[in-house]
Tab-separated table of C-alpha atoms in Angstrom:
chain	number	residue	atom	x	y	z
A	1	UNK	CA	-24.605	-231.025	58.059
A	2	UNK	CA	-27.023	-228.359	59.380
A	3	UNK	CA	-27.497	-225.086	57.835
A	4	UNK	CA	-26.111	-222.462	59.863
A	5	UNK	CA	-28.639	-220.630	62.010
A	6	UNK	CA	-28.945	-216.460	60.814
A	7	UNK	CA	-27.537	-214.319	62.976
A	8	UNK	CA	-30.284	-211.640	62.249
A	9	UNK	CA	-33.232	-213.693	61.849
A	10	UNK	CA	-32.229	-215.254	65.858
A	11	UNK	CA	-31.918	-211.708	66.683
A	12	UNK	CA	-35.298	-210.819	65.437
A	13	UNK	CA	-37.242	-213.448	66.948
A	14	UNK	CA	-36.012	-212.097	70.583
A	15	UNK	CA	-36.490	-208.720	69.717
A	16	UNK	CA	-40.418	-209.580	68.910
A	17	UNK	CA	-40.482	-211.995	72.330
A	18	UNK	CA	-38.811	-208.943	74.241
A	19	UNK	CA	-41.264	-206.068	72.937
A	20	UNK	CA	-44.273	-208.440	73.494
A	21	UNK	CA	-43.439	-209.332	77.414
A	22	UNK	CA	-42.603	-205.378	77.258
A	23	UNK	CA	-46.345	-204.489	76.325
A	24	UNK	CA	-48.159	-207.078	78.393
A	25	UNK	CA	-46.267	-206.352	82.177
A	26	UNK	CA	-46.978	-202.408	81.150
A	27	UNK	CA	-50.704	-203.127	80.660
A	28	UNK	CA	-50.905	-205.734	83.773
A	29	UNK	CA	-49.347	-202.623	85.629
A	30	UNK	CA	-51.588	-199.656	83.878
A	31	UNK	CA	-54.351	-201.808	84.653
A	32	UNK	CA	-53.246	-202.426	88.155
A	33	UNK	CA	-52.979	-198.538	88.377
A	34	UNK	CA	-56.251	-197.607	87.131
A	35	UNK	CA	-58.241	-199.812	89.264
A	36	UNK	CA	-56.367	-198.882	92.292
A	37	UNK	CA	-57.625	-195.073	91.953
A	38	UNK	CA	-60.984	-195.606	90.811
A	39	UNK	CA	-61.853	-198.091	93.875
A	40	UNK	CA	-63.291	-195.778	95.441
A	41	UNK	CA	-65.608	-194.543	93.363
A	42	UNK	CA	-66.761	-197.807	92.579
A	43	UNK	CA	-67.178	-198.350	96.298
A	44	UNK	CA	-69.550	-195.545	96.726
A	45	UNK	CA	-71.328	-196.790	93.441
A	46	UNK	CA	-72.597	-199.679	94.909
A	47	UNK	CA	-73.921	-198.439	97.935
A	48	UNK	CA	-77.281	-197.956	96.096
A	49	UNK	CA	-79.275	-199.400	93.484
A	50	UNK	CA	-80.051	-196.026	92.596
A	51	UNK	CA	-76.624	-195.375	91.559
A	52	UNK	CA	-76.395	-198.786	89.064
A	53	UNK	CA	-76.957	-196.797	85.763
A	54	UNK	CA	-73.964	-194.730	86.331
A	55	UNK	CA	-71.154	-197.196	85.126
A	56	UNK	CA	-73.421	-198.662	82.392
A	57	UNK	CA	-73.735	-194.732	80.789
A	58	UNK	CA	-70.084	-194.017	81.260
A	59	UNK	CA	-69.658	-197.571	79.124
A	60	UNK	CA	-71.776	-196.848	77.030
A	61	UNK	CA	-69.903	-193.526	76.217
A	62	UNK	CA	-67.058	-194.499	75.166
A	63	UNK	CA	-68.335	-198.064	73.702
A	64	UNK	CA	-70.186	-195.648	71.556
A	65	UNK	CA	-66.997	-194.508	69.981
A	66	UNK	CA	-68.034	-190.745	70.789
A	67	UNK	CA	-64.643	-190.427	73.143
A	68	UNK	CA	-61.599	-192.016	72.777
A	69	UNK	CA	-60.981	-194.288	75.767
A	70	UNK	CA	-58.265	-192.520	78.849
A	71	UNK	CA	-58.551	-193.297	82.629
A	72	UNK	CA	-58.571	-189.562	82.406
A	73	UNK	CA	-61.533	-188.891	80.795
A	74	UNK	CA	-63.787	-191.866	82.050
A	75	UNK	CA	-62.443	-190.337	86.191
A	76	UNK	CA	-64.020	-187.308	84.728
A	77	UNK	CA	-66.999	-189.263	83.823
A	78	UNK	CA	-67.495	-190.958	87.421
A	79	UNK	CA	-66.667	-187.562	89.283
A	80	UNK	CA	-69.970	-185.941	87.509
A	81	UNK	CA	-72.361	-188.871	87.834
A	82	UNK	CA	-71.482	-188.882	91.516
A	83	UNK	CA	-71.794	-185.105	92.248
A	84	UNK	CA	-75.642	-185.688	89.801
A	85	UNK	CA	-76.334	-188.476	92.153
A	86	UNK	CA	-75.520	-186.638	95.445
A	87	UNK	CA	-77.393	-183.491	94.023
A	88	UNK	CA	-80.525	-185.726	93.616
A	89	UNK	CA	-80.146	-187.556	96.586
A	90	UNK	CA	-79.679	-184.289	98.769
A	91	UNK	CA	-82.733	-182.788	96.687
A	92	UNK	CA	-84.857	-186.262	97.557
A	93	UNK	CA	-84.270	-185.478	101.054
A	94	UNK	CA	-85.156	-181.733	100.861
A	95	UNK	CA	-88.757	-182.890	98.923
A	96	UNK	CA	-89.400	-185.833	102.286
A	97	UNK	CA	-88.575	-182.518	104.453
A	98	UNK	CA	-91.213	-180.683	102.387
A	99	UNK	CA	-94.034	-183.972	101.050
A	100	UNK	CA	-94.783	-184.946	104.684
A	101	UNK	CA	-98.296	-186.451	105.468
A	102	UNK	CA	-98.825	-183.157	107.886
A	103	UNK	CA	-98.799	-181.080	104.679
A	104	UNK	CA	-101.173	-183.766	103.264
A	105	UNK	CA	-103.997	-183.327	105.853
A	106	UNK	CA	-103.686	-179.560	105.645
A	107	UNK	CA	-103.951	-179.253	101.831
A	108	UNK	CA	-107.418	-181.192	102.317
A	109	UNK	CA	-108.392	-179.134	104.832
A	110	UNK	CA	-107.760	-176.545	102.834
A	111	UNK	CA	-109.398	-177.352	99.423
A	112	UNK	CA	-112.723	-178.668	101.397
A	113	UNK	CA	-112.827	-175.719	104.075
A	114	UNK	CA	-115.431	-173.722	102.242
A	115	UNK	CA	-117.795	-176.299	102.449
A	116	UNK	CA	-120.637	-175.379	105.560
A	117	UNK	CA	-120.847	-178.142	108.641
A	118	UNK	CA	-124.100	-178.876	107.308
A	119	UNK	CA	-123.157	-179.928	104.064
A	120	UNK	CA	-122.720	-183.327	103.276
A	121	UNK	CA	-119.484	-183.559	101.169
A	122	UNK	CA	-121.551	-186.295	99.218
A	123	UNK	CA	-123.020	-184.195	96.946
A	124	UNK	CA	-122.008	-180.569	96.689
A	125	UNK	CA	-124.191	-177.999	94.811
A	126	UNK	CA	-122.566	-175.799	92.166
A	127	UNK	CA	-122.610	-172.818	94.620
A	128	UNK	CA	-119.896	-174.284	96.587
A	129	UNK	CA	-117.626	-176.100	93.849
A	130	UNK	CA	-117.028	-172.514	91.878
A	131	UNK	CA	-113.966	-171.779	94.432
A	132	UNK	CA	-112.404	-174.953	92.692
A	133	UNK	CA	-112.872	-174.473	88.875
A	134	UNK	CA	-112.734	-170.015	89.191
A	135	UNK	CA	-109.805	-168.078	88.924
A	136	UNK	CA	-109.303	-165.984	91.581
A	137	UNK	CA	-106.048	-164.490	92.896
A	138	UNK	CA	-106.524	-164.428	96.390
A	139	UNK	CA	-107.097	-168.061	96.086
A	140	UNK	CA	-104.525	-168.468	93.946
A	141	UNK	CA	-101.578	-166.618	96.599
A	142	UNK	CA	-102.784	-169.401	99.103
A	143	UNK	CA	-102.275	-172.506	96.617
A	144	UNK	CA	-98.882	-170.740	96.525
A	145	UNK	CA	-98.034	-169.274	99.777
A	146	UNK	CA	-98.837	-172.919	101.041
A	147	UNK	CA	-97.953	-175.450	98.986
A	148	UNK	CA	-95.531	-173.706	95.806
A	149	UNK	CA	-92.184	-175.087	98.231
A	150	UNK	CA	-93.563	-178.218	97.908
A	151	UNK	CA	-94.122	-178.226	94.144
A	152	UNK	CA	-91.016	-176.541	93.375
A	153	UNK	CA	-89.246	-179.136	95.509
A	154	UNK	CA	-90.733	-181.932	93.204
A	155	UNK	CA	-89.690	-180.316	90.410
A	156	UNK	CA	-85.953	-180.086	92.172
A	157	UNK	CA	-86.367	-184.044	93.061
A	158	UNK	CA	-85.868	-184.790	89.510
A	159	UNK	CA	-89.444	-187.168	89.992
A	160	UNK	CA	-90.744	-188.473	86.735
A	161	UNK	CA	-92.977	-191.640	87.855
A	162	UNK	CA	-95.665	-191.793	90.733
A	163	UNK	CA	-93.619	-194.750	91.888
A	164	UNK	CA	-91.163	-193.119	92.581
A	165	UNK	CA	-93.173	-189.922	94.400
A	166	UNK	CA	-95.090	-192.434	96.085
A	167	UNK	CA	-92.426	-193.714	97.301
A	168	UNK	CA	-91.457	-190.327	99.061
A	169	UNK	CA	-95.106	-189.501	100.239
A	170	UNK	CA	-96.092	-192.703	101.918
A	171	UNK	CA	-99.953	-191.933	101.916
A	172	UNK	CA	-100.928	-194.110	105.198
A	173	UNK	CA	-105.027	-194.027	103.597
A	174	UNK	CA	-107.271	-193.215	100.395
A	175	UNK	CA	-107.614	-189.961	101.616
A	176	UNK	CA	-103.990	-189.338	101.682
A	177	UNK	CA	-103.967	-190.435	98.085
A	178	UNK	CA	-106.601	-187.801	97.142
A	179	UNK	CA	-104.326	-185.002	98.678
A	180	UNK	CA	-101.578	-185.639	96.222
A	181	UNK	CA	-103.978	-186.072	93.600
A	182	UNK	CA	-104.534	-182.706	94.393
A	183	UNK	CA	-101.589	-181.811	94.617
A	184	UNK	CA	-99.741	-182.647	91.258
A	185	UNK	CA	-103.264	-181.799	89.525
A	186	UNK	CA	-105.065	-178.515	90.970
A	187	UNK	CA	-102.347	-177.131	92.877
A	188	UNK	CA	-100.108	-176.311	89.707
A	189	UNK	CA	-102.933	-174.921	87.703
A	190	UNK	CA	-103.516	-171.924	90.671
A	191	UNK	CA	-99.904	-171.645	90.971
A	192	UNK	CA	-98.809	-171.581	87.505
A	193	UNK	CA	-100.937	-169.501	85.126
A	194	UNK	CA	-100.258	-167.550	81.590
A	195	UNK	CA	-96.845	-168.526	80.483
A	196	UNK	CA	-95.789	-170.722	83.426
A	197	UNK	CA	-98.727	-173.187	82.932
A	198	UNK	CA	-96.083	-175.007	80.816
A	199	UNK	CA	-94.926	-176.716	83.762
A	200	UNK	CA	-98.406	-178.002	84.436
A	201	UNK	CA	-98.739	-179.502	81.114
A	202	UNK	CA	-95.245	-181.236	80.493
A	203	UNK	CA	-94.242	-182.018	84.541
A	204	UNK	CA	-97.399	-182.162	86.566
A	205	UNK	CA	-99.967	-183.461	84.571
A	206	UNK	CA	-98.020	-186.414	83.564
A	207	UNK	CA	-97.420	-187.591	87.039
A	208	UNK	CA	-100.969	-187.017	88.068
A	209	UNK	CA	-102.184	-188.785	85.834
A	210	UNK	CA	-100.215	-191.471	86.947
A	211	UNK	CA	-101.379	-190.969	90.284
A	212	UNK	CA	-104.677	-191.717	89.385
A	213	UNK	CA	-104.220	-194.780	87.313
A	214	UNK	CA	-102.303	-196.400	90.128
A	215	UNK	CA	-104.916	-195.235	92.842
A	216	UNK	CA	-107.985	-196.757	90.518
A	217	UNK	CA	-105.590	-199.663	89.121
A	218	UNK	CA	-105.511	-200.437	93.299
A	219	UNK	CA	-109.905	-199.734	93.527
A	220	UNK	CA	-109.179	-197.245	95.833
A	221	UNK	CA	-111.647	-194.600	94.386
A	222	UNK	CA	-114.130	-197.739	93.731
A	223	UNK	CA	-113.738	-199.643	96.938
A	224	UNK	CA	-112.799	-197.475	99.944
A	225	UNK	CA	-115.996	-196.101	101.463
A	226	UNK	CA	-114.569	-192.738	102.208
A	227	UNK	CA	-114.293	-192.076	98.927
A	228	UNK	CA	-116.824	-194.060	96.829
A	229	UNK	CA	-119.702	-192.825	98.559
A	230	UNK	CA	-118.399	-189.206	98.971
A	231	UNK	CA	-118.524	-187.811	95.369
A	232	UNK	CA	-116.670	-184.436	96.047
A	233	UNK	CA	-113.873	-186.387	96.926
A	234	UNK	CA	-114.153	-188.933	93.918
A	235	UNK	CA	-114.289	-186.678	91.445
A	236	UNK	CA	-110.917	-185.428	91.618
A	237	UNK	CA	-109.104	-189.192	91.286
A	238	UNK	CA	-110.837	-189.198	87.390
A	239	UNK	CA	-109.859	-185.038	86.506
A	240	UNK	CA	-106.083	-186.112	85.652
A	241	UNK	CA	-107.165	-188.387	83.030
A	242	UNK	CA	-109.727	-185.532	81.738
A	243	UNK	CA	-106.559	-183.150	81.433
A	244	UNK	CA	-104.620	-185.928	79.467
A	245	UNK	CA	-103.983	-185.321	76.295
A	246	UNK	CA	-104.459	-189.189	75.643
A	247	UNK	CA	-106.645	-190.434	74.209
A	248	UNK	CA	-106.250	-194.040	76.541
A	249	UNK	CA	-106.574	-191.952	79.625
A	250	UNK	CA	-109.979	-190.249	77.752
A	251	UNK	CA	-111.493	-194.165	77.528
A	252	UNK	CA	-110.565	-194.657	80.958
A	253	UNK	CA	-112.125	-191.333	82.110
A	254	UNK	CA	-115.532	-192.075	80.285
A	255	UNK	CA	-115.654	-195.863	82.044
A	256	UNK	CA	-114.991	-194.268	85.527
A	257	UNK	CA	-116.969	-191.259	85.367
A	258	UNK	CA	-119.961	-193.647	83.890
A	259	UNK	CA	-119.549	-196.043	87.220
A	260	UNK	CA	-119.607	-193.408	89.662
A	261	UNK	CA	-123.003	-191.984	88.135
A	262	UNK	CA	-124.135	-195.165	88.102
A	263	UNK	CA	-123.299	-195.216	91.923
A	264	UNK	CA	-125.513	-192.279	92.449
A	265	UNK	CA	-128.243	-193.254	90.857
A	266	UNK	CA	-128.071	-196.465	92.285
A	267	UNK	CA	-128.391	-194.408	95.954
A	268	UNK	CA	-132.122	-192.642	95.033
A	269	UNK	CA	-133.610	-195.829	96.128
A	270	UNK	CA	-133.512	-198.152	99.282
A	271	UNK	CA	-132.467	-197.105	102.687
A	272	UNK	CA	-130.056	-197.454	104.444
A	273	UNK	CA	-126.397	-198.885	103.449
A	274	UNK	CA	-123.059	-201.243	103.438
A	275	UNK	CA	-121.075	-198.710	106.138
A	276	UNK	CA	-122.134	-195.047	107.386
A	277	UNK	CA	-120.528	-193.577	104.129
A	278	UNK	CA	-123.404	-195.340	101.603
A	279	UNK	CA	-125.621	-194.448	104.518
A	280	UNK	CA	-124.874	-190.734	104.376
A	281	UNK	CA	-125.131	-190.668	100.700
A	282	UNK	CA	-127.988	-192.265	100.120
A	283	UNK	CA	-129.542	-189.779	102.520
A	284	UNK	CA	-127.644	-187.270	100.959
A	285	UNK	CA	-129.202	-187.871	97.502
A	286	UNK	CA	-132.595	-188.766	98.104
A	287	UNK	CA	-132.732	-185.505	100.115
A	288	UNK	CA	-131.850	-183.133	96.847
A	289	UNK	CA	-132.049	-185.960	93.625
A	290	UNK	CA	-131.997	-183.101	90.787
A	291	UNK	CA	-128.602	-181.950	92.550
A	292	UNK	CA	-127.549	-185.428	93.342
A	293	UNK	CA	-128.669	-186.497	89.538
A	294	UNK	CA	-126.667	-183.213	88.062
A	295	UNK	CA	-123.444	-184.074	89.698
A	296	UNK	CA	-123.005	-187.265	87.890
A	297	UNK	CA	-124.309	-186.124	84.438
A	298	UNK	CA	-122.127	-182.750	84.684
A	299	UNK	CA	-118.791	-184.835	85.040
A	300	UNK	CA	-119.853	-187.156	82.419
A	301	UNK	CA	-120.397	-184.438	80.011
A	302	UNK	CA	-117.830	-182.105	81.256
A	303	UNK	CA	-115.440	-185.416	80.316
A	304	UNK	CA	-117.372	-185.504	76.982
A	305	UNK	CA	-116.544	-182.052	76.330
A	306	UNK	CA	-112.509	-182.980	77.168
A	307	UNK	CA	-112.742	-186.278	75.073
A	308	UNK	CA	-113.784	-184.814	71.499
A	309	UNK	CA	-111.185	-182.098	71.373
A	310	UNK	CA	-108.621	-185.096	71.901
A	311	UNK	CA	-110.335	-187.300	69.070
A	312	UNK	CA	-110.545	-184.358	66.760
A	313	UNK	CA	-106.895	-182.665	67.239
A	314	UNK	CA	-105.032	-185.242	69.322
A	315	UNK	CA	-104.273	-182.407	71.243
A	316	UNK	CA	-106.014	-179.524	73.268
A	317	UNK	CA	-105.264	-175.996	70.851
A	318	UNK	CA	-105.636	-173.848	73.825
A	319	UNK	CA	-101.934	-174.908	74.905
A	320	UNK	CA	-100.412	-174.262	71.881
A	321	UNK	CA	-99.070	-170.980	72.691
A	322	UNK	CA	-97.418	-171.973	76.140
A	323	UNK	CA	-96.119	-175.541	74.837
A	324	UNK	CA	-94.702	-173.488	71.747
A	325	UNK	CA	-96.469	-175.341	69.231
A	326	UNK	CA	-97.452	-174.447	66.332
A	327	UNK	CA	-101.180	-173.723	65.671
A	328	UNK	CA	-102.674	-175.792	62.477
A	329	UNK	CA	-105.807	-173.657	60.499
A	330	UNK	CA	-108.354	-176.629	61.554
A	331	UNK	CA	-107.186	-175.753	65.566
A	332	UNK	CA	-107.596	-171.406	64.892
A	333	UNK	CA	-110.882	-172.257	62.958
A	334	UNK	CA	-111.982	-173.776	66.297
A	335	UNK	CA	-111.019	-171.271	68.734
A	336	UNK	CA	-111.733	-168.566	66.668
A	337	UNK	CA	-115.430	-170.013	66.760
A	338	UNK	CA	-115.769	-170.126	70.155
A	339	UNK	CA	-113.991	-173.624	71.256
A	340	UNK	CA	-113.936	-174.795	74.499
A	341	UNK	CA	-110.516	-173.353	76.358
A	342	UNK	CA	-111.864	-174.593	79.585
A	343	UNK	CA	-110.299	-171.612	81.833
A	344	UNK	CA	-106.824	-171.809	79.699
């Protein structure tokens, strides 16, 4: 005869079956819930790649244990990434309003204008390069006048690679390429002086420098004629990596600087040339060698100059006071001596 089945124990059993069916049709329909009013959202997520890191963060959150997990607070969550993302994308389309290749041409118009017809932008004496490495205000109000919206609308963008502002300029040719060299790299430094060259050093530098390790990664500054052969426009791919406070970009400064004096010396023999650019600059320095000769050794030492201030401090003193660092006796000992600021 079988044992008689617990009335209370039966009971039990059903309760746990009941409360367990309970929990799982409330979560299918929470669940159900939740995705239905964040659809959406994730809709307008995937409209752009750009947008992909938005989820992944907002996982990452409250993976992190940092929150507590509600529908509430990760719809919170979304609603700010997407009103970042529109910001940026709104403030991408203000900089293409502002970075357009028209503003390009007249930035090298301007920065070269000084120079006499009769000049061959080849090789330019040291009369005509002190407008470029002077301070003067009047010079200054232009850089701003002219091209501080388009500086200030970088800084809005949000831009931290040259990928990404190269994306946004386009430059159709190498000369194009020189103009924003220009732009992220002398541009700030007329516009932003005393206290506000901060922004040069930690914003603009940076992606110059960039600039021109892409542009010589690509030969431009080595291969393209129009700037090879025409020095005052070569020049100013290398500076960046002379403002670096790497010491990488210092290596890579003294191997280019070191070619292109090679290419000038190289030009104060023979006639003639590969296209009308060698052509000009071989005529260019054969006409004035000690210039010619000078321009090449300058940059080299001027780099030289740069260079041991980075192997000695790993840093340049002189921006200690507008990066808000703190200045070591070995760094005061120098500039108290007389150590190269080079303009501030």
């Amino acid at each position: 005869m079988r044992a008689p089945v617990k009335a209370s124990s039966t009971w039990g059993a059903t309760a746990r079956r009941l409360t367990s069916l309970f929990l799982f049709v409330f979560i299918c329909y929470w669940s159900a819930e939740w995705f239905s009013d964040h659809r959406s959202a994730f809709s307008q997520l995937s409209l752009s790649s750009r947008l992909t890191s938005v989820p992944t963060r907002v996982y990452q959150h409250y993976v992190s244990g940092r929150n507590s997990f509600s529908s509430s607070g990760l719809k919170s969550q979304e609603q700010a990434a997407l009103v970042n993302m529109d910001s940026r994308i709104r403030n991408l389309d203000t900089l293409k309003e502002h970075l357009t290749h028209e503003k390009l041409d007249a930035l090298r118009d301007f920065w070269f204008e000084h120079l006499p017809p009769d000049v061959n932008p080849a090789i330019v004496a040291p009369e005509y390069q002190k407008r470029w490495f002077t301070s003067d205000k009047q010079f200054d109000d232009i850089c701003v006048n002219q091209f501080g919206p388009v500086l200030e609308a970088i800084l809005e963008s949000g831009i931290t690679s040259a990928q990404e502002l190269l994306s946004v300029a386009q430059p159709r040719s190498s000369l194009d390429w020189l103009s924003l060299i220009l732009l992220l790299d002398q541009i700030p430094r007329n516009s932003y002086r005393g206290d506000k060259s901060t922004i040069c050093f930690t914003y603009f530098d940076p992606l110059a420098a960039q600039v021109s390790l892409s542009a010589i990664a690509q030969g431009i500054p080595d291969r393209a004629p129009e700037i090879r052969w025409v020095f005052s426009y070569r020049n100013w791919f290398y500076m960046p990596l002379m403002h670096s406070e790497d010491m990488n970009a210092h290596k890579e400064a003294v191997s280019v600087f070191e070619r292109m004096n090679q290419d000038i010396l190289g030009l104060l023999e023979g006639t003639g040339g590969a296209d009308d650019y060698e052509k000009k600059a071989r005529e260019a320095v054969q006409a004035d060698p000690e210039t010619a000769k000078s321009v090449g050794e300058m940059s080299k030492a001027f780099e030289e100059k740069h260079r041991v201030i980075i192997e000695k401090f790993g840093r340049y003193p002189h921006r200690n006071r507008a990066l808000g660092r703190e200045m070591r006796p070995e760094e005061t000992e120098f500039l108290e001596n007389g150590g190269d600021t080079f303009g501030g």
